CSV table of C-alpha atoms in Angstrom, one decimal:
chain,number,residue,atom,x,y,z
A,1,MET,CA,8.3,-17.2,-9.3
A,2,ALA,CA,5.6,-17.5,-6.7
A,3,ARG,CA,5.5,-13.7,-6.3
A,4,THR,CA,4.9,-13.3,-10.1
A,5,ALA,CA,2.1,-15.8,-10.0
A,6,ALA,CA,0.5,-14.0,-7.0
A,7,LEU,CA,0.8,-10.7,-8.8
A,8,SER,CA,-1.0,-12.1,-11.9
A,9,GLU,CA,-3.8,-13.6,-9.8
A,10,THR,CA,-4.3,-10.3,-8.0
A,11,TYR,CA,-4.3,-8.4,-11.3
A,12,ALA,CA,-6.8,-10.8,-12.7
A,13,ASP,CA,-9.1,-10.5,-9.6
A,14,ASP,CA,-8.9,-6.7,-9.6
A,15,HIS,CA,-9.8,-6.4,-13.3
A,16,GLY,CA,-12.4,-9.2,-13.5
A,17,CYS,CA,-10.5,-11.3,-16.1
A,18,GLY,CA,-12.3,-14.5,-16.7
A,19,CYS,CA,-14.8,-14.2,-13.9
A,20,VAL,CA,-17.6,-12.6,-15.8
A,21,PRO,CA,-18.9,-14.4,-18.9
A,22,ARG,CA,-18.6,-12.5,-22.1
A,23,PRO,CA,-22.0,-11.4,-23.5
A,24,ALA,CA,-23.2,-13.3,-26.6
A,25,GLU,CA,-22.8,-11.5,-29.9
A,26,PRO,CA,-26.2,-10.7,-31.5
A,27,ASP,CA,-27.0,-12.4,-34.7
A,28,PRO,CA,-26.9,-10.5,-38.0
A,29,ASP,CA,-30.8,-10.2,-38.2
A,30,THR,CA,-30.9,-8.5,-34.8
A,31,ILE,CA,-28.1,-6.1,-35.8
A,32,ALA,CA,-30.1,-5.3,-39.0
A,33,ASP,CA,-33.2,-4.7,-36.9
A,34,LEU,CA,-31.3,-2.4,-34.5
A,35,MET,CA,-29.9,-0.4,-37.4
A,36,GLN,CA,-33.4,0.0,-38.8
A,37,ALA,CA,-34.7,1.2,-35.4
A,38,ARG,CA,-32.0,3.8,-35.3
A,39,ALA,CA,-32.7,4.9,-38.9
A,40,ILE,CA,-36.4,5.3,-38.0
A,41,ALA,CA,-35.4,7.3,-34.9
A,42,SER,CA,-33.2,9.6,-37.0
A,43,GLY,CA,-36.3,10.4,-39.0
A,44,LEU,CA,-38.1,11.4,-35.9
A,45,ALA,CA,-35.8,14.4,-35.5
A,46,GLU,CA,-37.9,16.2,-38.2
A,47,PHE,CA,-40.8,16.1,-35.7
A,48,GLY,CA,-38.9,17.4,-32.8
A,49,ILE,CA,-37.9,14.1,-31.2
A,50,GLY,CA,-34.2,14.3,-30.6
A,51,PRO,CA,-31.7,11.6,-29.4
A,52,ALA,CA,-32.4,12.6,-25.7
A,53,ARG,CA,-36.0,11.3,-26.1
A,54,TRP,CA,-35.5,8.0,-27.8
A,55,SER,CA,-33.5,4.8,-27.5
A,56,ALA,CA,-33.1,1.7,-29.6
A,57,ALA,CA,-32.3,-1.7,-28.0
A,58,TYR,CA,-33.2,-5.3,-28.1
A,59,ASP,CA,-36.2,-6.1,-25.9
A,60,HIS,CA,-36.1,-9.7,-24.6
A,61,GLN,CA,-39.8,-9.6,-23.6
A,62,ALA,CA,-40.9,-8.6,-27.1
A,63,ALA,CA,-38.1,-10.7,-28.7
A,64,ALA,CA,-37.4,-7.9,-31.1
A,65,ALA,CA,-35.5,-4.7,-31.6
A,66,VAL,CA,-37.5,-1.8,-30.2
A,67,LEU,CA,-37.5,1.9,-30.7
A,68,ARG,CA,-38.6,3.6,-27.4
A,69,VAL,CA,-39.8,7.2,-27.3
A,70,ASP,CA,-40.3,9.2,-24.2
A,71,THR,CA,-43.5,11.3,-24.6
A,72,LEU,CA,-45.8,13.4,-22.5
A,73,ARG,CA,-47.9,10.3,-21.8
A,74,GLY,CA,-45.1,7.9,-21.0
A,75,LEU,CA,-42.9,5.6,-22.9
A,76,TYR,CA,-44.1,4.3,-26.3
A,77,ALA,CA,-42.3,1.5,-28.1
A,78,LEU,CA,-42.2,0.7,-31.8
A,79,ALA,CA,-41.1,-3.0,-32.3
A,80,ILE,CA,-39.3,-3.9,-35.5
A,81,PRO,CA,-41.3,-6.9,-36.9
A,82,ALA,CA,-40.4,-9.7,-39.2
A,83,PRO,CA,-40.5,-8.8,-42.9
A,84,GLY,CA,-44.0,-8.5,-44.3
A,85,GLN,CA,-45.5,-7.7,-40.9
A,86,PRO,CA,-46.9,-4.4,-39.6
A,87,PHE,CA,-45.0,-2.3,-37.1
A,88,PRO,CA,-46.6,-2.9,-33.6
A,89,VAL,CA,-46.8,-0.1,-31.1
A,90,HIS,CA,-46.6,-0.9,-27.3
A,91,HIS,CA,-47.4,1.4,-24.3
A,92,ARG,CA,-47.0,0.3,-20.7
A,93,GLY,CA,-46.1,-3.2,-21.8
A,94,GLU,CA,-49.3,-3.8,-23.9
A,95,ARG,CA,-49.7,-3.7,-27.6
A,96,ILE,CA,-52.0,-0.8,-28.4
A,97,GLY,CA,-52.0,-0.9,-32.2
A,98,ALA,CA,-49.8,-1.0,-35.3
A,99,LEU,CA,-48.7,1.5,-38.0
A,100,ASP,CA,-50.5,1.5,-41.3
A,101,CYS,CA,-47.4,0.1,-43.1
A,102,ARG,CA,-45.6,-3.2,-43.2
A,103,ARG,CA,-41.9,-3.9,-43.0
A,104,ALA,CA,-40.8,-4.3,-46.6
A,105,TYR,CA,-37.9,-3.5,-48.8
A,106,GLY,CA,-39.7,-0.6,-50.4
A,107,THR,CA,-40.9,1.0,-47.2
A,108,ALA,CA,-38.7,4.0,-46.4
A,109,ASP,CA,-37.6,4.5,-42.8
A,110,SER,CA,-38.5,8.2,-43.1
A,111,TYR,CA,-42.1,7.1,-44.0
A,112,THR,CA,-42.2,4.8,-41.0
A,113,ALA,CA,-40.9,7.7,-38.8
A,114,ALA,CA,-43.6,10.0,-40.1
A,115,LEU,CA,-46.3,7.4,-39.4
A,116,PHE,CA,-45.0,6.8,-35.9
A,117,ALA,CA,-44.9,10.6,-35.2
A,118,ALA,CA,-48.5,10.9,-36.5
A,119,TYR,CA,-49.5,7.9,-34.3
A,120,LEU,CA,-48.1,9.6,-31.2
A,121,ARG,CA,-49.6,12.9,-32.2
A,122,ASP,CA,-53.1,11.4,-32.6
A,123,ARG,CA,-52.9,10.0,-29.1
A,124,ALA,CA,-51.9,13.4,-27.7
A,125,ALA,CA,-48.5,11.9,-26.7
A,126,LEU,CA,-46.5,14.2,-28.9
A,127,ASP,CA,-46.7,17.9,-29.2
A,128,LEU,CA,-45.7,18.7,-32.8
A,129,PRO,CA,-44.5,22.2,-33.7
A,130,GLY,CA,-47.2,24.1,-35.6
A,131,ARG,CA,-50.0,21.9,-34.4
A,132,ASP,CA,-52.1,24.9,-33.3
A,133,ALA,CA,-52.1,26.3,-36.9
A,134,CYS,CA,-54.7,23.7,-37.9
A,135,PRO,CA,-58.3,24.9,-37.5
A,136,THR,CA,-59.9,23.1,-34.5
A,137,PRO,CA,-63.1,24.0,-32.6
A,138,GLN,CA,-60.9,25.5,-29.8
A,139,ASN,CA,-59.2,28.1,-32.0
A,140,MET,CA,-61.9,28.9,-34.5
A,141,VAL,CA,-63.7,32.3,-34.3
Protein backbone atom coordinates (compact mmCIF):
# COMPACT_ATOMS: atom_id res chain seq x y z
CA MET A 1 0.00 0.00 0.00
CA ALA A 2 2.86 2.37 0.80
CA ARG A 3 4.29 1.79 -2.65
CA THR A 4 1.03 2.87 -4.33
CA ALA A 5 0.87 6.03 -2.20
CA ALA A 6 4.47 6.86 -3.07
CA LEU A 7 3.72 6.32 -6.75
CA SER A 8 0.73 8.68 -6.57
CA GLU A 9 2.75 11.38 -4.83
CA THR A 10 5.53 11.11 -7.40
CA TYR A 11 3.01 11.30 -10.23
CA ALA A 12 1.41 14.35 -8.63
CA ASP A 13 4.79 16.04 -8.15
CA ASP A 14 5.89 15.32 -11.72
CA HIS A 15 2.68 16.64 -13.26
CA GLY A 16 2.14 19.62 -10.98
CA CYS A 17 -1.21 18.41 -9.67
CA GLY A 18 -2.44 20.76 -6.99
CA CYS A 19 0.73 22.80 -6.60
CA VAL A 20 -0.14 25.55 -9.09
CA PRO A 21 -3.32 27.55 -8.49
CA ARG A 22 -5.83 27.45 -11.31
CA PRO A 23 -6.15 30.78 -13.09
CA ALA A 24 -9.37 32.64 -12.44
CA GLU A 25 -11.99 32.47 -15.16
CA PRO A 26 -12.68 35.85 -16.78
CA ASP A 27 -16.09 37.37 -16.22
CA PRO A 28 -18.63 37.46 -19.11
CA ASP A 29 -18.00 41.18 -19.79
CA THR A 30 -14.28 40.55 -20.29
CA ILE A 31 -15.02 37.64 -22.60
CA ALA A 32 -17.37 39.85 -24.65
CA ASP A 33 -14.69 42.57 -24.84
CA LEU A 34 -12.11 40.04 -26.07
CA MET A 35 -14.54 38.78 -28.69
CA GLN A 36 -15.09 42.34 -29.91
CA ALA A 37 -11.33 42.95 -30.04
CA ARG A 38 -10.92 39.84 -32.20
CA ALA A 39 -13.82 40.92 -34.44
CA ILE A 40 -12.18 44.32 -34.97
CA ALA A 41 -8.87 42.56 -35.69
CA SER A 42 -10.50 40.39 -38.34
CA GLY A 43 -11.66 43.59 -40.05
CA LEU A 44 -8.05 44.79 -40.20
CA ALA A 45 -7.25 42.00 -42.69
CA GLU A 46 -8.84 44.16 -45.40
CA PHE A 47 -6.06 46.68 -44.78
CA GLY A 48 -3.21 44.17 -44.92
CA ILE A 49 -2.90 43.51 -41.19
CA GLY A 50 -2.92 39.74 -40.81
CA PRO A 51 -3.04 37.61 -37.66
CA ALA A 52 0.76 37.59 -37.44
CA ARG A 53 0.72 41.33 -36.70
CA TRP A 54 -2.04 41.59 -34.08
CA SER A 55 -2.99 40.11 -30.74
CA ALA A 56 -6.02 40.46 -28.51
CA ALA A 57 -5.66 40.00 -24.77
CA TYR A 58 -6.69 41.43 -21.43
CA ASP A 59 -4.31 44.16 -20.26
CA HIS A 60 -4.21 44.48 -16.47
CA GLN A 61 -2.57 47.91 -16.65
CA ALA A 62 -5.35 49.31 -18.85
CA ALA A 63 -7.96 47.17 -17.05
CA ALA A 64 -9.52 46.38 -20.42
CA ALA A 65 -9.36 44.05 -23.36
CA VAL A 66 -6.81 45.41 -25.81
CA LEU A 67 -6.12 44.85 -29.50
CA ARG A 68 -2.38 45.28 -30.14
CA VAL A 69 -1.03 45.86 -33.64
CA ASP A 70 2.65 45.62 -34.55
CA THR A 71 3.45 48.48 -36.96
CA LEU A 72 6.46 50.12 -38.55
CA ARG A 73 6.54 52.59 -35.65
CA GLY A 74 6.08 50.10 -32.84
CA LEU A 75 3.19 48.55 -30.99
CA TYR A 76 -0.16 50.36 -31.00
CA ALA A 77 -3.00 49.26 -28.72
CA LEU A 78 -6.72 49.84 -29.14
CA ALA A 79 -8.51 49.42 -25.82
CA ILE A 80 -12.09 48.20 -25.75
CA PRO A 81 -13.89 50.79 -23.56
CA ALA A 82 -17.10 50.65 -21.57
CA PRO A 83 -20.26 51.10 -23.66
CA GLY A 84 -20.82 54.71 -24.71
CA GLN A 85 -17.13 55.64 -24.51
CA PRO A 86 -14.71 56.33 -27.41
CA PHE A 87 -12.05 53.74 -28.30
CA PRO A 88 -8.72 54.96 -26.82
CA VAL A 89 -5.45 54.33 -28.65
CA HIS A 90 -2.20 53.77 -26.75
CA HIS A 91 1.40 53.83 -27.96
CA ARG A 92 4.42 53.08 -25.77
CA GLY A 93 2.21 52.89 -22.70
CA GLU A 94 0.63 56.33 -23.14
CA ARG A 95 -2.78 57.29 -24.42
CA ILE A 96 -2.23 59.22 -27.64
CA GLY A 97 -5.80 59.69 -28.79
CA ALA A 98 -9.13 58.04 -29.50
CA LEU A 99 -11.10 56.94 -32.53
CA ASP A 100 -13.95 59.11 -33.80
CA CYS A 101 -16.56 56.59 -32.75
CA ARG A 102 -18.01 55.31 -29.52
CA ARG A 103 -18.64 51.77 -28.42
CA ALA A 104 -22.33 51.32 -29.06
CA TYR A 105 -24.64 48.57 -30.23
CA GLY A 106 -24.98 50.13 -33.69
CA THR A 107 -21.25 50.63 -34.29
CA ALA A 108 -20.04 47.90 -36.64
CA ASP A 109 -16.73 46.23 -35.85
CA SER A 110 -15.68 46.67 -39.50
CA TYR A 111 -16.24 50.44 -39.14
CA THR A 112 -14.08 50.50 -36.01
CA ALA A 113 -11.40 48.49 -37.84
CA ALA A 114 -11.45 50.96 -40.75
CA LEU A 115 -11.10 53.91 -38.36
CA PHE A 116 -8.23 52.21 -36.52
CA ALA A 117 -6.45 51.46 -39.83
CA ALA A 118 -6.92 55.10 -40.90
CA TYR A 119 -5.62 56.26 -37.52
CA LEU A 120 -2.48 54.16 -37.97
CA ARG A 121 -2.08 55.29 -41.58
CA ASP A 122 -2.34 58.97 -40.60
CA ARG A 123 0.52 58.50 -38.16
CA ALA A 124 2.68 56.79 -40.81
CA ALA A 125 2.57 53.61 -38.75
CA LEU A 126 0.76 51.60 -41.39
CA ASP A 127 1.67 51.26 -45.04
CA LEU A 128 -1.63 50.64 -46.80
CA PRO A 129 -1.61 49.10 -50.29
CA GLY A 130 -2.42 51.69 -52.96
CA ARG A 131 -1.45 54.61 -50.77
CA ASP A 132 0.85 56.03 -53.48
CA ALA A 133 -2.07 56.31 -55.89
CA CYS A 134 -3.32 59.43 -54.10
CA PRO A 135 -1.91 62.72 -55.40
CA THR A 136 0.63 64.16 -53.00
CA PRO A 137 3.28 66.83 -53.53
CA GLN A 138 5.88 64.06 -53.81
CA ASN A 139 4.32 62.32 -56.82
CA MET A 140 2.68 65.25 -58.64
CA VAL A 141 4.24 66.44 -61.88
